[in-house]
């Protein structure tokens, strides 16, 4: 099994940047597709985007395209979510999730982090 820990969340102003990290332990991240999810108060959990094992393919929900970037450094077992031009609607708990191989962006994920709170305000 792999354990995932998110970090980097906090309070950020509208329009500001924030970078989240997902660090793996127990196993290397190399065999896993990693995706970021978020859940805002009163809303269902939704996929933010994901990255394939080698980082060659990324996927983003329409609302964050051009503003968010997912990258990974397999040598360091870290996946990043760089968020720019943040809006209040981006306030949520952000989670990273992993699955071996690839089962589709909306498929099952076997491993989840504990989540990190991102709050966007003025």
Coordinates of N, CA and C in Angstrom, one line a residue:
X1 N 0.8 -1.2 0.0 CA 0.0 0.0 0.0 C 0.9 1.3 0.0
X2 N 0.3 2.3 -0.4 CA 0.9 3.6 -0.5 C 0.1 4.6 0.4
X3 N 0.8 5.4 1.2 CA 0.2 6.4 2.0 C 0.4 7.8 1.3
X4 N -0.6 8.6 1.3 CA -0.6 9.9 0.7 C -0.8 11.0 1.7
X5 N 0.0 12.0 1.6 CA -0.2 13.2 2.5 C -0.2 14.5 1.7
X6 N -1.3 15.2 1.8 CA -1.3 16.5 1.1 C -0.8 17.6 2.1
X7 N -0.3 18.6 1.5 CA 0.2 19.8 2.3 C 0.1 21.0 1.4
X8 N 0.3 22.2 2.0 CA 0.3 23.4 1.2 C -0.9 24.2 1.2
X9 N -2.0 23.7 1.8 CA -3.2 24.5 1.9 C -3.1 25.6 2.9
X10 N -4.1 26.5 2.8 CA -4.1 27.6 3.7 C -5.1 28.7 3.2
X11 N -4.9 29.9 3.7 CA -5.7 31.1 3.3 C -5.0 31.8 2.3
X12 N -5.6 32.2 1.2 CA -5.0 32.9 0.1 C -6.0 33.9 -0.5
X13 N -5.5 35.0 -0.9 CA -6.4 36.1 -1.5 C -6.9 35.7 -2.9
X14 N -8.0 36.3 -3.2 CA -8.5 36.2 -4.6 C -7.5 36.6 -5.6
X15 N -7.3 35.8 -6.6 CA -6.3 36.1 -7.6 C -4.9 35.5 -7.3
X16 N -4.7 35.1 -6.1 CA -3.4 34.6 -5.7 C -3.1 33.2 -6.1
X17 N -1.8 32.8 -6.0 CA -1.4 31.5 -6.3 C -1.2 30.6 -5.0
X18 N -1.3 29.4 -5.2 CA -1.1 28.4 -4.1 C -0.7 27.1 -4.7
X19 N 0.3 26.5 -4.1 CA 0.8 25.2 -4.6 C 0.6 24.1 -3.6
X20 N -0.1 23.1 -3.9 CA -0.4 21.9 -3.1 C 0.6 20.8 -3.4
X21 N 1.0 20.0 -2.4 CA 1.8 18.9 -2.7 C 1.2 17.6 -2.1
X22 N 1.4 16.5 -2.8 CA 1.0 15.2 -2.4 C 2.2 14.3 -2.3
X23 N 2.6 13.9 -1.1 CA 3.8 13.1 -0.9 C 3.4 11.7 -0.6
X24 N 4.1 10.8 -1.2 CA 3.8 9.3 -1.0 C 4.9 8.7 -0.1
X25 N 4.5 7.8 0.7 CA 5.4 7.0 1.5 C 4.9 5.5 1.4
X26 N 5.8 4.6 1.8 CA 5.4 3.2 1.7 C 5.7 2.6 0.4
X27 N 5.4 3.3 -0.7 CA 5.6 2.9 -2.1 C 6.0 4.1 -2.9
X28 N 6.7 3.8 -4.0 CA 7.0 4.9 -4.9 C 5.7 5.2 -5.6
X29 N 5.6 6.5 -6.1 CA 4.5 6.9 -6.8 C 4.5 6.5 -8.3
X30 N 5.6 6.0 -8.7 CA 5.8 5.8 -10.2 C 4.7 4.9 -10.8
X31 N 4.2 3.9 -10.2 CA 3.2 3.0 -10.9 C 1.8 3.6 -10.9
X32 N 1.6 4.8 -10.2 CA 0.2 5.2 -10.0 C -0.2 6.4 -10.8
X33 N -1.4 6.4 -11.3 CA -2.0 7.6 -11.8 C -2.5 8.4 -10.5
X34 N -2.2 9.7 -10.5 CA -2.6 10.5 -9.4 C -3.5 11.6 -9.8
X35 N -4.6 11.8 -9.1 CA -5.6 12.8 -9.4 C -5.8 13.6 -8.1
X36 N -6.3 14.9 -8.4 CA -6.7 15.8 -7.3 C -8.2 15.9 -7.4
X37 N -8.8 15.8 -6.2 CA -10.2 16.1 -6.0 C -10.4 17.2 -5.0
X38 N -11.6 17.7 -5.0 CA -11.9 18.7 -4.0 C -13.4 18.6 -3.6
X39 N -13.7 19.1 -2.4 CA -15.0 19.1 -1.9 C -15.3 20.4 -1.2
X40 N -16.2 21.2 -1.7 CA -16.6 22.4 -1.1 C -17.7 22.2 -0.2
X41 N -17.9 23.1 0.8 CA -19.0 23.0 1.7 C -20.4 22.9 1.0
X42 N -21.1 21.9 1.3 CA -22.5 21.7 0.8 C -22.5 21.1 -0.6
X43 N -21.3 20.8 -1.2 CA -21.2 20.3 -2.5 C -20.6 18.9 -2.6
X44 N -20.8 18.2 -3.7 CA -20.3 16.9 -3.8 C -18.8 17.0 -4.2
X45 N -18.1 15.9 -3.9 CA -16.7 15.8 -4.3 C -16.5 15.8 -5.8
X46 N -15.6 16.5 -6.3 CA -15.4 16.6 -7.8 C -13.9 16.5 -8.1
X47 N -13.7 15.9 -9.3 CA -12.4 15.8 -9.9 C -11.9 17.1 -10.3
X48 N -10.7 17.5 -9.9 CA -10.0 18.7 -10.3 C -9.2 18.4 -11.6
X49 N -8.4 17.3 -11.5 CA -7.6 16.9 -12.6 C -6.7 15.8 -12.2
X50 N -5.9 15.3 -13.2 CA -5.1 14.1 -12.9 C -3.9 14.1 -13.8
X51 N -2.9 13.2 -13.5 CA -1.7 13.1 -14.2 C -1.4 11.6 -14.3
X52 N -0.9 11.2 -15.5 CA -0.6 9.8 -15.7 C 0.8 9.4 -15.1
X53 N 1.2 8.2 -15.1 CA 2.3 7.7 -14.4 C 3.6 8.4 -14.7
X54 N 3.8 8.7 -16.0 CA 5.1 9.3 -16.4 C 4.9 10.9 -16.5
X55 N 3.7 11.3 -16.3 CA 3.4 12.8 -16.4 C 3.2 13.2 -17.8
X56 N 3.1 12.3 -18.8 CA 2.9 12.6 -20.2 C 1.5 13.1 -20.5
X57 N 0.5 12.8 -19.7 CA -0.9 13.1 -20.0 C -1.5 13.7 -18.7
X58 N -2.1 14.9 -18.9 CA -2.8 15.5 -17.8 C -4.3 15.7 -18.2
X59 N -5.1 15.9 -17.2 CA -6.5 16.1 -17.5 C -7.0 17.2 -16.5
X60 N -7.8 18.1 -16.9 CA -8.4 19.1 -16.0 C -9.8 19.3 -16.3
X61 N -10.6 19.6 -15.2 CA -12.0 20.0 -15.4 C -12.0 21.3 -16.1
X62 N -13.0 21.6 -16.9 CA -13.0 22.8 -17.7 C -12.8 24.1 -16.9
X63 N -13.4 24.1 -15.7 CA -13.4 25.4 -14.9 C -12.0 25.8 -14.4
X64 N -11.0 24.9 -14.4 CA -9.7 25.2 -14.0 C -8.6 25.2 -15.1
X65 N -9.0 24.8 -16.3 CA -8.0 24.8 -17.4 C -7.4 26.2 -17.6
X66 N -6.1 26.2 -17.7 CA -5.4 27.4 -17.9 C -5.0 28.1 -16.6
X67 N -5.6 27.7 -15.5 CA -5.3 28.3 -14.2 C -4.5 27.3 -13.3
X68 N -4.9 26.0 -13.4 CA -4.3 25.0 -12.5 C -3.4 24.1 -13.4
X69 N -2.3 23.7 -12.8 CA -1.3 22.8 -13.4 C -0.9 21.7 -12.5
X70 N -1.0 20.4 -13.0 CA -0.6 19.3 -12.2 C 0.7 18.8 -12.8
X71 N 1.7 18.5 -11.9 CA 2.9 18.0 -12.3 C 3.4 17.0 -11.3
X72 N 4.4 16.2 -11.7 CA 4.9 15.2 -10.7 C 6.4 15.0 -10.9
X73 N 7.0 14.7 -9.8 CA 8.4 14.4 -9.7 C 8.5 13.0 -9.1
X74 N 8.6 12.0 -9.9 CA 8.6 10.6 -9.4 C 9.8 10.3 -8.6
X75 N 10.9 10.9 -8.9 CA 12.2 10.7 -8.1 C 12.0 11.1 -6.7
X76 N 11.1 12.1 -6.4 CA 10.9 12.6 -5.1 C 9.6 12.1 -4.5
X77 N 8.8 11.3 -5.3 CA 7.5 10.8 -4.9 C 6.6 12.0 -4.5
X78 N 6.5 13.0 -5.4 CA 5.7 14.1 -5.1 C 4.9 14.5 -6.3
X79 N 3.6 14.8 -6.1 CA 2.8 15.3 -7.2 C 2.3 16.7 -6.7
X80 N 2.3 17.7 -7.6 CA 1.9 19.0 -7.3 C 0.6 19.4 -8.0
X81 N -0.1 20.3 -7.3 CA -1.2 21.0 -7.9 C -0.9 22.5 -7.8
X82 N -0.5 23.2 -8.8 CA -0.3 24.6 -8.8 C -1.6 25.3 -9.2
X83 N -2.0 26.2 -8.4 CA -3.3 26.9 -8.6 C -3.0 28.4 -8.7
X84 N -3.4 29.0 -9.8 CA -3.2 30.4 -10.0 C -4.6 31.1 -10.2
X85 N -4.6 32.4 -10.1 CA -5.8 33.2 -10.3 C -7.0 32.6 -9.5
X86 N -6.8 32.3 -8.2 CA -7.8 31.7 -7.4 C -9.0 32.5 -7.2
X87 N -10.2 31.8 -7.2 CA -11.5 32.4 -7.0 C -12.1 31.9 -5.7
X88 N -13.0 32.6 -5.2 CA -13.7 32.1 -4.0 C -14.3 30.8 -4.2
X89 N -14.8 30.5 -5.3 CA -15.4 29.2 -5.6 C -14.5 28.1 -5.6
X90 N -13.2 28.4 -5.5 CA -12.2 27.3 -5.4 C -11.9 26.9 -4.0
X91 N -12.6 27.5 -3.0 CA -12.5 27.2 -1.6 C -13.0 25.7 -1.4
X92 N -12.2 24.9 -0.9 CA -12.6 23.5 -0.7 C -11.5 22.8 0.0
X93 N -11.8 21.5 0.5 CA -10.8 20.6 0.9 C -10.3 19.9 -0.3
X94 N -9.0 19.9 -0.5 CA -8.4 19.2 -1.7 C -7.7 17.9 -1.3
X95 N -8.0 16.9 -2.0 CA -7.5 15.6 -1.8 C -6.7 15.1 -3.0
X96 N -5.6 14.3 -2.7 CA -5.0 13.6 -3.8 C -5.4 12.1 -3.7
X97 N -5.4 11.4 -4.8 CA -5.8 10.0 -4.8 C -5.0 9.3 -5.8
X98 N -4.8 8.0 -5.6 CA -3.9 7.2 -6.4 C -4.6 5.9 -6.8
X99 N -4.2 5.4 -8.0 CA -4.6 4.1 -8.5 C -3.5 3.6 -9.4
X100 N -3.2 2.3 -9.2 CA -2.2 1.7 -10.1 C -2.7 1.7 -11.5
X101 N -1.8 2.0 -12.4 CA -2.1 2.1 -13.8 C -3.1 3.2 -14.1
X102 N -4.1 2.9 -14.9 CA -5.1 3.9 -15.2 C -6.4 3.2 -15.4
X103 N -7.4 3.7 -14.8 CA -8.8 3.2 -14.9 C -9.8 4.2 -15.3
X104 N -9.3 5.3 -15.9 CA -10.1 6.4 -16.3 C -10.1 7.4 -15.3
X105 N -10.2 8.7 -15.7 CA -10.1 9.8 -14.7 C -11.2 9.7 -13.7
X106 N -12.4 9.2 -14.1 CA -13.5 9.2 -13.1 C -13.7 7.8 -12.6
X107 N -12.7 6.9 -12.8 CA -12.8 5.5 -12.3 C -12.4 5.5 -10.8
X108 N -12.2 4.3 -10.3 CA -11.9 4.0 -8.9 C -10.5 4.4 -8.5
X109 N -10.4 5.0 -7.4 CA -9.1 5.3 -6.8 C -9.0 4.5 -5.5
X110 N -7.9 3.9 -5.3 CA -7.7 3.0 -4.1 C -7.1 3.7 -2.9
X111 N -6.4 4.7 -3.1 CA -5.7 5.4 -2.0 C -6.0 6.9 -2.0
X112 N -6.2 7.4 -0.8 CA -6.5 8.8 -0.6 C -5.7 9.4 0.5
X113 N -5.4 10.7 0.3 CA -4.8 11.5 1.4 C -5.9 12.0 2.3
X114 N -5.4 12.7 3.4 CA -6.3 13.2 4.4 C -7.0 14.5 4.0
X115 N -6.5 15.2 3.0 CA -7.0 16.4 2.6 C -6.3 17.6 3.2
X116 N -6.4 18.7 2.4 CA -5.8 20.0 2.9 C -6.8 21.1 2.6
X117 N -7.1 22.0 3.5 CA -8.0 23.0 3.3 C -7.4 24.2 2.5
X118 N -8.2 24.6 1.5 CA -7.8 25.8 0.7 C -9.0 26.8 0.9
X119 N -8.7 28.0 1.4 CA -9.7 29.0 1.6 C -9.3 30.2 0.8
X120 N -10.1 30.7 -0.1 CA -9.8 31.8 -0.9 C -10.8 32.9 -0.5
X121 N -10.2 34.1 -0.1 CA -11.1 35.2 0.4 C -10.4 36.5 0.0
X122 N -11.1 37.6 0.3 CA -10.6 38.9 0.1 C -10.1 39.5 1.4

